[in-house]
Amino acid sequence: MRARGSEIGTGHEVWLGRGSLVEAMRASYALPGIFKPASVSGRWLFDGALVNPVPVSVCRALGARYVIAVNLNADLGGKGTVVQTLDAGPPLESEPSDSNGRGARRLIARQLLGPSSDAPGISTVVVEAFNIVQDRIARSRLAGDPPDAMIAPKLSSIGLFEFHRADEAIHSGVTAAAREVEDLGRELALRRRFQKRPLPAVLSA
């Protein structure tokens, strides 16, 4: 088993294969802005998914010959679109400032913290930002190091903190795996038959 973390400051992907399981799990789920980073052997670690959301490379490094990846963000697509023309709206209203810069500080505070009926809350902003980053990194990593097979549960309707919907999430995973079982069985059977074939004779002049 390998839990993974992302080191603060360096961005290193850290594999945790020894020591306290509890501490390894804490580091592995420490989502920035939501959970505190975990200190492991003098390193401060966040969730390993920050740098490697679908860790195919870890499985390859551990000697796996056939990698079945489970991509939990597969149906969070549409985060790579470019909106080329968007009206930015009217300019911000300025406030008179004084020698202490109070007007500027009030303007900044209003933009960052001011009430708005339709503005997303800070938790929504953190989670959505995390999802966007995950989508971009996962697509890039999978393009360079694809798994042999992919299972993609549809989980976009389930929020990050909706733990009460665990049964629904599990059912989605079972359904996604069931769709792939038959194809996986056929491909593995073909690979086993191919590996059992005798090597062709090498003819020399």
PDB file of C-alpha atoms in Angstrom, residues 30 50 54 75 92 108 135 138:
ATOM      1  CA  ALA A  30      -5.522  17.036   3.538  1.00  0.00           C
ATOM      2  CA  LEU A  50      -2.674  17.925  -6.079  1.00  0.00           C
ATOM      3  CA  VAL A  54      -4.827   9.375 -11.044  1.00  0.00           C
ATOM      4  CA  ASP A  75     -17.437  13.443 -15.487  1.00  0.00           C
ATOM      5  CA  LEU A  92     -15.659  49.428 -10.394  1.00  0.00           C
ATOM      6  CA  ILE A 108     -10.961  45.863  -1.666  1.00  0.00           C
ATOM      7  CA  ASP A 135      -9.251  17.996 -14.231  1.00  0.00           C
ATOM      8  CA  ALA A 138      -5.389  14.421 -14.620  1.00  0.00           C
TER       9      ALA A 138
END
